[in-house]
Tab-separated table of N, CA and C in Angstrom:
chain	number	residue	atom	x	y	z
Q	32	UNK	N	-79.351	150.268	-34.787
Q	32	UNK	CA	-80.575	151.688	-34.185
Q	32	UNK	C	-81.796	152.318	-35.333
Q	33	UNK	N	-81.168	152.405	-35.916
Q	33	UNK	CA	-82.369	153.234	-37.156
Q	33	UNK	C	-83.601	152.109	-36.980
Q	34	UNK	N	-83.369	151.348	-36.447
Q	34	UNK	CA	-84.871	150.553	-36.691
Q	34	UNK	C	-85.302	150.854	-35.792
Q	35	UNK	N	-85.155	151.055	-34.130
Q	35	UNK	CA	-85.318	151.073	-33.409
Q	35	UNK	C	-85.729	152.900	-33.255
Q	36	UNK	N	-84.817	153.641	-34.045
Q	36	UNK	CA	-85.508	155.152	-33.418
Q	36	UNK	C	-86.959	155.722	-35.305
Q	37	UNK	N	-86.527	154.201	-35.840
Q	37	UNK	CA	-88.030	154.345	-37.090
Q	37	UNK	C	-88.982	154.349	-35.674
Q	38	UNK	N	-88.708	153.134	-35.318
Q	38	UNK	CA	-90.291	153.008	-34.394
Q	38	UNK	C	-90.405	153.894	-33.607
Q	39	UNK	N	-89.354	154.652	-32.544
Q	39	UNK	CA	-89.931	155.463	-31.705
Q	39	UNK	C	-90.792	156.471	-32.153
Q	40	UNK	N	-90.149	157.017	-33.617
Q	40	UNK	CA	-91.046	158.040	-34.509
Q	40	UNK	C	-92.124	158.085	-35.119
Q	41	UNK	N	-92.703	156.325	-34.837
Q	41	UNK	CA	-93.846	155.913	-35.324
Q	41	UNK	C	-94.805	155.921	-34.378
Q	42	UNK	N	-94.218	155.746	-32.725
Q	42	UNK	CA	-94.941	155.470	-31.996
Q	42	UNK	C	-95.456	157.018	-31.861
Q	43	UNK	N	-94.277	157.614	-31.817
Q	43	UNK	CA	-94.434	159.308	-31.457
Q	43	UNK	C	-96.058	159.463	-31.993
Q	44	UNK	N	-95.285	159.515	-33.089
Q	44	UNK	CA	-96.005	160.507	-34.072
Q	44	UNK	C	-98.664	159.491	-34.202
Q	45	UNK	N	-98.416	158.024	-33.820
Q	45	UNK	CA	-99.629	157.547	-33.350
Q	45	UNK	C	-99.942	158.383	-32.469
Q	46	UNK	N	-98.933	158.828	-31.132
Q	46	UNK	CA	-99.635	159.458	-29.884
Q	46	UNK	C	-99.956	160.753	-30.230
Q	47	UNK	N	-99.472	161.202	-31.192
Q	47	UNK	CA	-100.245	162.273	-31.543
Q	47	UNK	C	-100.679	162.927	-32.561
Q	48	UNK	N	-101.034	161.752	-32.991
Q	48	UNK	CA	-102.983	162.009	-34.016
Q	48	UNK	C	-103.485	162.074	-32.641
Q	49	UNK	N	-103.027	160.103	-32.303
Q	49	UNK	CA	-104.706	160.240	-31.714
Q	49	UNK	C	-104.940	160.805	-30.245
Q	50	UNK	N	-103.842	161.780	-29.826
Q	50	UNK	CA	-104.486	162.788	-28.735
Q	50	UNK	C	-104.932	163.813	-30.005
Q	51	UNK	N	-105.089	163.852	-30.878
Q	51	UNK	CA	-105.988	165.126	-32.022
Q	51	UNK	C	-107.528	164.575	-31.910
Q	52	UNK	N	-107.295	163.141	-31.686
Q	52	UNK	CA	-108.540	163.010	-32.439
Q	52	UNK	C	-110.182	163.986	-31.715
Q	53	UNK	N	-110.993	163.508	-31.964
Q	53	UNK	CA	-112.442	163.878	-31.825
Q	53	UNK	C	-113.292	163.432	-30.621
Q	54	UNK	N	-113.353	163.918	-29.823
Q	54	UNK	CA	-114.877	163.357	-29.176
Q	54	UNK	C	-116.544	163.355	-30.032
Q	55	UNK	N	-116.211	161.866	-29.739
Q	55	UNK	CA	-117.875	161.395	-30.773
Q	55	UNK	C	-119.077	161.583	-30.234
Q	56	UNK	N	-119.787	162.318	-30.771
Q	56	UNK	CA	-121.093	162.953	-30.195
Q	56	UNK	C	-122.270	162.095	-29.372
Q	57	UNK	N	-121.858	163.276	-27.909
Q	57	UNK	CA	-122.985	162.600	-27.305
Q	57	UNK	C	-122.051	161.955	-25.962
Q	58	UNK	N	-120.464	161.534	-26.041
Q	58	UNK	CA	-119.948	160.976	-25.250
Q	58	UNK	C	-118.867	161.773	-24.236
Q	59	UNK	N	-120.070	162.845	-23.849
Q	59	UNK	CA	-119.354	163.713	-22.754
Q	59	UNK	C	-118.464	164.666	-23.315
Q	60	UNK	N	-118.520	165.079	-23.812
Q	60	UNK	CA	-117.135	165.868	-24.978
Q	60	UNK	C	-117.303	166.954	-24.106
Q	61	UNK	N	-116.515	167.647	-25.261
Q	61	UNK	CA	-116.211	169.526	-24.160
Q	61	UNK	C	-117.393	170.067	-24.839
Q	62	UNK	N	-118.028	170.743	-24.208
Q	62	UNK	CA	-119.115	171.342	-23.616
Q	62	UNK	C	-120.590	171.553	-23.388
Q	63	UNK	N	-120.896	169.655	-23.474
Q	63	UNK	CA	-121.318	169.282	-22.714
Q	63	UNK	C	-121.625	168.887	-21.586
Q	64	UNK	N	-122.964	169.000	-20.805
Q	64	UNK	CA	-122.863	168.508	-19.528
Q	64	UNK	C	-124.055	167.830	-19.481
Q	65	UNK	N	-124.425	166.549	-18.507
Q	65	UNK	CA	-125.451	166.402	-18.265
Q	65	UNK	C	-126.316	166.356	-17.118
Q	66	UNK	N	-127.574	167.182	-17.828
Q	66	UNK	CA	-128.834	167.848	-16.593
Q	66	UNK	C	-129.733	166.774	-16.652
Q	67	UNK	N	-130.369	166.003	-15.531
Q	67	UNK	CA	-131.357	166.009	-15.045
Q	67	UNK	C	-132.450	167.000	-14.442
Q	68	UNK	N	-133.654	166.475	-14.713
Q	68	UNK	CA	-134.779	167.211	-14.028
Q	68	UNK	C	-134.862	166.596	-12.592
Q	69	UNK	N	-135.897	167.078	-11.486
Q	69	UNK	CA	-136.188	166.369	-10.348
Q	69	UNK	C	-137.127	167.296	-9.318
Q	70	UNK	N	-137.089	166.395	-7.924
Q	70	UNK	CA	-137.723	167.377	-6.792
Q	70	UNK	C	-136.846	167.506	-5.751
Q	71	UNK	N	-137.332	168.239	-5.524
Q	71	UNK	CA	-135.797	168.308	-3.848
Q	71	UNK	C	-136.171	167.334	-2.599
Q	72	UNK	N	-135.897	166.801	-2.091
Q	72	UNK	CA	-136.390	166.219	-1.124
Q	72	UNK	C	-135.732	166.382	0.155
Q	73	UNK	N	-134.878	166.834	0.383
Q	73	UNK	CA	-134.007	167.230	1.632
Q	73	UNK	C	-132.909	167.878	1.349
Q	74	UNK	N	-133.223	169.079	2.348
Q	74	UNK	CA	-131.648	170.672	2.109
Q	74	UNK	C	-131.379	170.079	3.620
Q	75	UNK	N	-130.053	169.735	3.672
Q	75	UNK	CA	-129.087	170.013	4.963
Q	75	UNK	C	-128.086	171.083	4.853
Q	76	UNK	N	-127.944	172.189	6.459
Q	76	UNK	CA	-126.966	172.650	6.810
Q	76	UNK	C	-125.898	172.002	6.889
Q	77	UNK	N	-124.213	172.155	6.369
Q	77	UNK	CA	-123.138	171.398	6.536
Q	77	UNK	C	-121.935	172.347	6.066
Q	78	UNK	N	-121.077	172.389	6.293
Q	78	UNK	CA	-119.999	172.246	6.162
Q	78	UNK	C	-118.636	171.954	5.035
Q	79	UNK	N	-118.070	172.262	3.823
Q	79	UNK	CA	-117.691	171.968	2.689
Q	79	UNK	C	-115.940	172.272	2.938
Q	80	UNK	N	-114.858	171.765	2.603
Q	80	UNK	CA	-113.663	172.008	2.936
Q	80	UNK	C	-113.032	173.212	0.895
Q	81	UNK	N	-113.154	173.866	1.417
Q	81	UNK	CA	-112.673	174.578	-0.148
Q	81	UNK	C	-111.463	174.053	-0.856
Q	82	UNK	N	-111.026	174.188	-2.263
Q	82	UNK	CA	-109.724	174.013	-2.797
Q	82	UNK	C	-108.639	174.935	-2.897
Q	83	UNK	N	-108.368	175.734	-1.863
Q	83	UNK	CA	-107.549	177.262	-2.359
Q	83	UNK	C	-105.963	176.388	-2.172
Q	84	UNK	N	-105.727	175.780	-2.397
Q	84	UNK	CA	-104.268	174.492	-2.714
Q	84	UNK	C	-103.493	175.614	-4.013
Q	85	UNK	N	-103.440	177.215	-3.824
Q	85	UNK	CA	-103.172	177.000	-4.826
Q	85	UNK	C	-101.575	177.246	-5.522
Q	86	UNK	N	-100.718	177.128	-4.377
Q	86	UNK	CA	-99.161	176.786	-4.658
Q	86	UNK	C	-98.397	177.861	-4.509
Q	87	UNK	N	-99.566	178.487	-4.153
Q	87	UNK	CA	-98.269	180.887	-4.586
Q	87	UNK	C	-97.475	180.182	-3.188
Q	88	UNK	N	-98.452	180.159	-1.574
Q	88	UNK	CA	-97.525	180.126	-0.729
Q	88	UNK	C	-96.395	180.033	-0.437
Q	89	UNK	N	-96.535	178.426	-1.022
Q	89	UNK	CA	-95.037	176.766	-1.620
Q	89	UNK	C	-94.119	177.889	-1.913
Q	90	UNK	N	-94.565	178.702	-3.119
Q	90	UNK	CA	-93.356	179.064	-4.327
Q	90	UNK	C	-92.731	180.098	-3.016
Q	91	UNK	N	-93.717	181.180	-2.543
Q	91	UNK	CA	-93.181	182.873	-2.172
Q	91	UNK	C	-92.479	182.292	-1.461
Q	92	UNK	N	-92.829	181.294	-0.415
Q	92	UNK	CA	-91.437	181.492	0.757
Q	92	UNK	C	-90.577	180.059	0.615
Q	93	UNK	N	-90.536	179.498	-0.714
Q	93	UNK	CA	-88.896	178.709	-0.986
Q	93	UNK	C	-88.183	180.243	-1.919
Q	94	UNK	N	-89.076	180.382	-2.272
Q	94	UNK	CA	-88.269	181.548	-3.453
Q	94	UNK	C	-87.603	182.998	-2.102
Q	95	UNK	N	-88.308	182.930	-0.963
Q	95	UNK	CA	-87.528	183.720	1.152
Q	95	UNK	C	-86.929	182.970	1.219
Q	96	UNK	N	-87.376	181.632	1.186
Q	96	UNK	CA	-86.044	180.721	1.696
Q	96	UNK	C	-84.515	181.275	1.953
Q	97	UNK	N	-85.077	180.101	0.244
Q	97	UNK	CA	-84.062	180.667	-0.682
Q	97	UNK	C	-82.717	182.225	-0.770
Q	98	UNK	N	-84.094	182.880	-0.412
Q	98	UNK	CA	-82.707	184.186	-0.772
Q	98	UNK	C	-81.836	184.466	0.982
Q	99	UNK	N	-82.421	183.607	1.659
Q	99	UNK	CA	-81.943	184.029	3.690
Q	99	UNK	C	-81.362	183.092	3.795
Q	100	UNK	N	-81.427	181.909	2.860
Q	100	UNK	CA	-79.921	180.395	3.288
Q	100	UNK	C	-78.774	181.416	2.212
Q	101	UNK	N	-79.297	181.857	0.787
Q	101	UNK	CA	-77.884	182.611	0.266
Q	101	UNK	C	-76.925	183.923	0.967
Q	102	UNK	N	-77.445	184.528	2.373
Q	102	UNK	CA	-76.977	184.904	3.063
Q	102	UNK	C	-75.854	184.624	3.737
Q	103	UNK	N	-76.236	182.920	4.475
Q	103	UNK	CA	-75.317	182.522	5.004
Q	103	UNK	C	-74.161	181.659	4.569
Q	104	UNK	N	-72.691	182.300	5.151
Q	104	UNK	CA	-72.019	181.137	4.269
Q	104	UNK	C	-71.470	181.713	3.107
Q	105	UNK	N	-70.257	180.608	2.895
Q	105	UNK	CA	-69.517	180.460	1.518
Q	105	UNK	C	-69.860	179.156	1.033
Q	106	UNK	N	-68.824	179.207	-0.239
Q	106	UNK	CA	-69.131	177.943	-0.757
Q	106	UNK	C	-70.460	176.858	-0.553
Q	107	UNK	N	-69.641	175.447	-0.292
Q	107	UNK	CA	-70.685	174.447	-0.103
Q	107	UNK	C	-71.487	174.544	0.890
Q	108	UNK	N	-71.335	175.093	2.142
Q	108	UNK	CA	-72.287	175.354	2.465
Q	108	UNK	C	-73.199	176.617	2.683
Q	109	UNK	N	-73.141	177.708	2.237
Q	109	UNK	CA	-73.645	178.477	1.428
Q	109	UNK	C	-75.052	177.425	0.703
Q	110	UNK	N	-74.558	176.836	-0.379
Q	110	UNK	CA	-75.487	176.160	-1.173
Q	110	UNK	C	-76.549	175.057	-0.189
Q	111	UNK	N	-76.059	174.104	0.576
Q	111	UNK	CA	-76.601	173.798	1.502
Q	111	UNK	C	-77.867	175.366	2.297
Q	112	UNK	N	-77.323	175.913	2.527
Q	112	UNK	CA	-78.044	176.780	3.576
Q	112	UNK	C	-79.074	177.367	2.755
Q	113	UNK	N	-78.843	177.595	1.014
Q	113	UNK	CA	-80.403	178.570	-0.117
Q	113	UNK	C	-80.572	177.229	0.167
Q	114	UNK	N	-80.676	175.884	-0.311
Q	114	UNK	CA	-81.514	174.361	-0.545
Q	114	UNK	C	-82.292	174.035	1.423
Q	115	UNK	N	-81.978	173.980	1.802
Q	115	UNK	CA	-82.692	174.589	3.287
Q	115	UNK	C	-82.983	175.224	3.268
Q	116	UNK	N	-83.439	175.991	2.886
Q	116	UNK	CA	-83.943	177.598	3.151
Q	116	UNK	C	-84.602	177.442	2.617
Q	117	UNK	N	-84.463	176.754	1.092
Q	117	UNK	CA	-85.408	177.096	0.213
Q	117	UNK	C	-86.759	176.137	0.393
Q	118	UNK	N	-86.411	174.946	1.163
Q	118	UNK	CA	-87.242	173.986	1.463
Q	118	UNK	C	-88.312	174.427	2.305
Q	119	UNK	N	-87.286	175.076	3.620
Q	119	UNK	CA	-87.870	174.828	4.803
Q	119	UNK	C	-88.763	176.276	4.223
Q	120	UNK	N	-88.358	177.408	4.139
Q	120	UNK	CA	-89.610	178.538	3.455
Q	120	UNK	C	-90.967	177.605	2.639
Q	121	UNK	N	-90.433	176.545	1.696
Q	121	UNK	CA	-91.560	176.695	1.209
Q	121	UNK	C	-92.577	175.787	2.172
Q	122	UNK	N	-92.130	175.041	2.895
Q	122	UNK	CA	-92.994	174.375	4.028
Q	122	UNK	C	-93.572	174.984	3.995
Q	123	UNK	N	-93.122	176.347	5.183
Q	123	UNK	CA	-93.376	177.081	6.031
Q	123	UNK	C	-94.777	178.106	5.497
Q	124	UNK	N	-94.883	177.962	4.006
Q	124	UNK	CA	-95.471	178.532	2.995
Q	124	UNK	C	-96.832	178.429	2.130
Q	125	UNK	N	-96.502	177.025	2.726
Q	125	UNK	CA	-97.450	176.342	1.934
Q	125	UNK	C	-98.764	176.612	3.607
Q	126	UNK	N	-98.364	175.688	4.133
Q	126	UNK	CA	-98.302	176.320	6.335
Q	126	UNK	C	-99.253	177.322	6.489
Q	127	UNK	N	-98.644	178.201	6.322
Q	127	UNK	CA	-99.625	179.865	6.137
Q	127	UNK	C	-100.710	179.520	5.219
Q	128	UNK	N	-100.929	179.478	3.915
Q	128	UNK	CA	-101.480	179.874	3.347
Q	128	UNK	C	-102.734	178.865	3.280
Q	129	UNK	N	-102.931	177.409	3.807
Q	129	UNK	CA	-103.965	176.663	4.289
Q	129	UNK	C	-104.180	177.105	5.636
Q	130	UNK	N	-103.491	177.518	6.770
Q	130	UNK	CA	-104.165	177.935	8.015
Q	130	UNK	C	-104.989	178.941	7.630
Q	131	UNK	N	-104.827	180.173	5.905
Q	131	UNK	CA	-105.181	180.879	6.394
Q	131	UNK	C	-106.536	181.125	5.056
Q	132	UNK	N	-106.436	180.837	4.133
Q	132	UNK	CA	-107.341	180.444	3.531
Q	132	UNK	C	-107.626	179.376	2.825
Q	133	UNK	N	-107.491	178.464	3.316
Q	133	UNK	CA	-108.376	176.740	3.548
Q	133	UNK	C	-108.857	176.285	4.596
Q	134	UNK	N	-109.970	177.231	4.781
Q	134	UNK	CA	-111.056	176.896	6.200
Q	134	UNK	C	-112.517	176.259	5.286
Q	135	UNK	N	-112.774	175.749	6.063
Q	135	UNK	CA	-114.191	175.125	5.559
Q	135	UNK	C	-115.595	176.509	5.551
Q	136	UNK	N	-116.262	175.854	4.417
Q	136	UNK	CA	-117.674	177.306	4.335
Q	136	UNK	C	-118.507	176.802	4.480
Q	137	UNK	N	-120.291	177.429	4.902
Q	137	UNK	CA	-120.731	176.951	4.866
Q	137	UNK	C	-121.260	176.210	4.117
Q	138	UNK	N	-122.431	174.692	4.063
Q	138	UNK	CA	-122.606	175.140	2.490
Q	138	UNK	C	-123.918	174.260	2.480
Q	139	UNK	N	-123.998	173.506	1.714
Q	139	UNK	CA	-126.121	172.363	1.893
Q	139	UNK	C	-126.178	171.290	1.234
Q	140	UNK	N	-126.544	170.268	1.825
Q	140	UNK	CA	-126.025	169.270	1.132
Q	140	UNK	C	-127.733	169.156	0.665
Q	141	UNK	N	-127.874	168.979	-0.417
Q	141	UNK	CA	-129.287	168.344	-1.317
Q	141	UNK	C	-129.517	167.247	-1.819
Q	142	UNK	N	-130.792	166.678	-1.339
Q	142	UNK	CA	-131.017	165.436	-1.658
Q	142	UNK	C	-132.593	165.633	-3.384
Q	143	UNK	N	-131.336	165.054	-3.948
Q	143	UNK	CA	-133.485	165.186	-4.946
Q	143	UNK	C	-133.619	163.812	-5.857
Q	144	UNK	N	-134.722	163.911	-6.008
Q	144	UNK	CA	-135.301	162.330	-6.503
Q	144	UNK	C	-135.904	162.793	-7.874
Q	145	UNK	N	-134.717	162.889	-8.628
Q	145	UNK	CA	-134.937	162.929	-10.529
Q	145	UNK	C	-136.297	161.864	-10.720
Q	146	UNK	N	-136.756	162.927	-12.076
Q	146	UNK	CA	-137.850	162.234	-12.582
Q	146	UNK	C	-137.904	160.866	-12.647
Q	147	UNK	N	-136.567	160.057	-12.184
Q	147	UNK	CA	-136.974	158.666	-13.372
Q	147	UNK	C	-136.664	157.550	-11.675
Q	148	UNK	N	-136.461	158.687	-10.756
Q	148	UNK	CA	-136.604	158.058	-9.288
Q	148	UNK	C	-135.663	158.067	-8.228
Q	149	UNK	N	-134.961	158.095	-9.648
Q	149	UNK	CA	-133.140	158.041	-8.284
Q	149	UNK	C	-133.051	159.120	-7.420
Q	150	UNK	N	-132.403	158.779	-6.667
Q	150	UNK	CA	-132.071	159.928	-5.318
Q	150	UNK	C	-130.640	160.538	-5.800
Q	151	UNK	N	-130.438	162.241	-6.064
Q	151	UNK	CA	-129.607	162.460	-5.902
Q	151	UNK	C	-128.861	163.441	-4.853
Q	152	UNK	N	-127.306	163.029	-4.397
Q	152	UNK	CA	-126.666	164.040	-2.932
Q	152	UNK	C	-125.845	165.332	-3.746
Q	153	UNK	N	-126.192	166.537	-3.337
Q	153	UNK	CA	-125.091	167.320	-4.478
Q	153	UNK	C	-124.946	167.851	-3.020
Q	154	UNK	N	-123.728	168.400	-2.656
Q	154	UNK	CA	-122.882	169.549	-1.564
Q	154	UNK	C	-122.600	169.720	-2.578
Q	155	UNK	N	-123.227	171.336	-2.026
Q	155	UNK	CA	-122.622	172.879	-2.905
Q	155	UNK	C	-122.614	173.900	-2.020
Q	156	UNK	N	-122.573	175.053	-2.406
Q	156	UNK	CA	-122.404	176.293	-1.852
Q	156	UNK	C	-123.619	176.517	-1.227
Q	157	UNK	N	-123.758	177.365	-0.407
Q	157	UNK	CA	-126.091	178.127	-0.198
Q	157	UNK	C	-126.218	178.464	-0.854
Q	158	UNK	N	-127.218	178.379	-1.915
Q	158	UNK	CA	-128.305	178.781	-2.108
Q	158	UNK	C	-128.967	179.524	-1.741
Q	159	UNK	N	-129.881	180.501	-1.245
Q	159	UNK	CA	-130.952	180.814	-0.047
Q	159	UNK	C	-132.063	180.194	-0.890
Q	160	UNK	N	-132.106	180.464	-2.473
Q	160	UNK	CA	-133.689	180.295	-3.892
Q	160	UNK	C	-134.126	179.301	-3.597
Q	161	UNK	N	-132.966	178.134	-3.565
Q	161	UNK	CA	-133.832	176.244	-2.587
Q	161	UNK	C	-134.465	175.968	-2.228
Q	162	UNK	N	-135.602	175.314	-1.421
Q	162	UNK	CA	-137.000	174.678	-0.509
Q	162	UNK	C	-136.394	173.706	-0.982
Q	163	UNK	N	-137.591	172.595	0.043
Q	163	UNK	CA	-138.281	171.409	-0.262
Q	163	UNK	C	-138.845	171.509	-0.615
Q	164	UNK	N	-139.509	170.286	-2.230
Q	164	UNK	CA	-140.568	170.758	-2.578
Q	164	UNK	C	-140.436	171.133	-3.511
Q	165	UNK	N	-139.254	171.853	-4.280
Q	165	UNK	CA	-139.288	172.505	-6.279
Q	165	UNK	C	-138.661	172.499	-6.895
Q	166	UNK	N	-138.668	171.894	-7.607
Q	166	UNK	CA	-138.833	171.298	-9.099
Q	166	UNK	C	-137.072	171.946	-9.657
Q	167	UNK	N	-136.457	171.051	-10.071
Q	167	UNK	CA	-134.694	171.902	-9.806
Q	167	UNK	C	-134.082	170.789	-11.279
Q	168	UNK	N	-132.937	171.443	-11.553
Q	168	UNK	CA	-132.656	170.907	-12.546
Q	168	UNK	C	-130.617	170.261	-11.818
Q	169	UNK	N	-130.797	169.201	-12.146
Q	169	UNK	CA	-128.976	168.435	-11.158
Q	169	UNK	C	-127.823	169.026	-12.733
Q	170	UNK	N	-127.036	169.800	-13.043
Q	170	UNK	CA	-126.741	170.051	-13.892
Q	170	UNK	C	-124.955	169.309	-13.974
Q	171	UNK	N	-124.022	168.284	-14.208
Q	171	UNK	CA	-122.514	167.527	-14.718
Q	171	UNK	C	-123.079	166.478	-13.541
Q	172	UNK	N	-122.279	165.899	-13.142
Q	172	UNK	CA	-122.087	165.026	-12.202
Q	172	UNK	C	-120.365	164.922	-11.546
Q	173	UNK	N	-120.957	164.130	-10.252
Q	173	UNK	CA	-118.984	163.953	-9.583
Q	173	UNK	C	-119.609	165.773	-9.105
Q	174	UNK	N	-118.099	165.941	-8.464
Q	174	UNK	CA	-117.699	166.960	-7.664
Q	174	UNK	C	-118.033	168.116	-8.321
Q	175	UNK	N	-118.485	168.349	-9.797
Q	175	UNK	CA	-118.598	169.764	-10.453
Q	175	UNK	C	-120.332	169.349	-10.875
Q	176	UNK	N	-120.931	168.883	-9.589
Q	176	UNK	CA	-122.340	168.923	-9.778
Q	176	UNK	C	-122.890	169.723	-9.640
Q	177	UNK	N	-124.277	170.101	-10.022
Q	177	UNK	CA	-124.696	171.932	-8.972
Q	177	UNK	C	-126.213	171.709	-9.471
Q	178	UNK	N	-127.137	171.875	-8.160
Q	178	UNK	CA	-128.325	171.879	-8.145
Q	178	UNK	C	-129.518	173.717	-8.341
Q	179	UNK	N	-129.776	173.566	-9.168
Q	179	UNK	CA	-129.928	174.732	-10.060
Q	179	UNK	C	-132.157	175.300	-10.018
Q	180	UNK	N	-132.278	176.128	-9.340
Q	180	UNK	CA	-134.055	176.285	-9.823
Q	180	UNK	C	-134.170	176.470	-11.399
Q	181	UNK	N	-135.559	175.400	-11.645
Q	181	UNK	CA	-135.638	175.353	-12.493
Q	181	UNK	C	-136.815	176.671	-12.840
Q	182	UNK	N	-137.139	177.478	-14.084
Q	182	UNK	CA	-137.320	178.606	-14.106
Q	182	UNK	C	-138.720	178.442	-15.267
């Protein structure tokens, strides 16, 4: 038993030290952003889904449902009513939050030809300054990529 505890302690210590390891320079560590430059070839108006799923609606709905469920019955029946109320309230609160705040917003799909000749497509909130033929920077990568004008 002592051997198992020793190995588990050693493994945990190794994981903690591994989590504290510094990220090497140039490997996309904290604070680094990839920036590419190029020219806008095309801009198309579109819509994109927002990501306002904060969970506040589900939490508030669950608390409200729990409170209402606690007013029903007594004993085990009351416990069941509280759980059912919390679940129903959470589902209802989540639905209301999505219905009100998770609506598509106007956006623009921008295609940039970088200096290396690669085409990069970015969908982002509308930036009225951007136009076809403009020299721009493409900052970041993936869902975090943004097109900004060169100054």
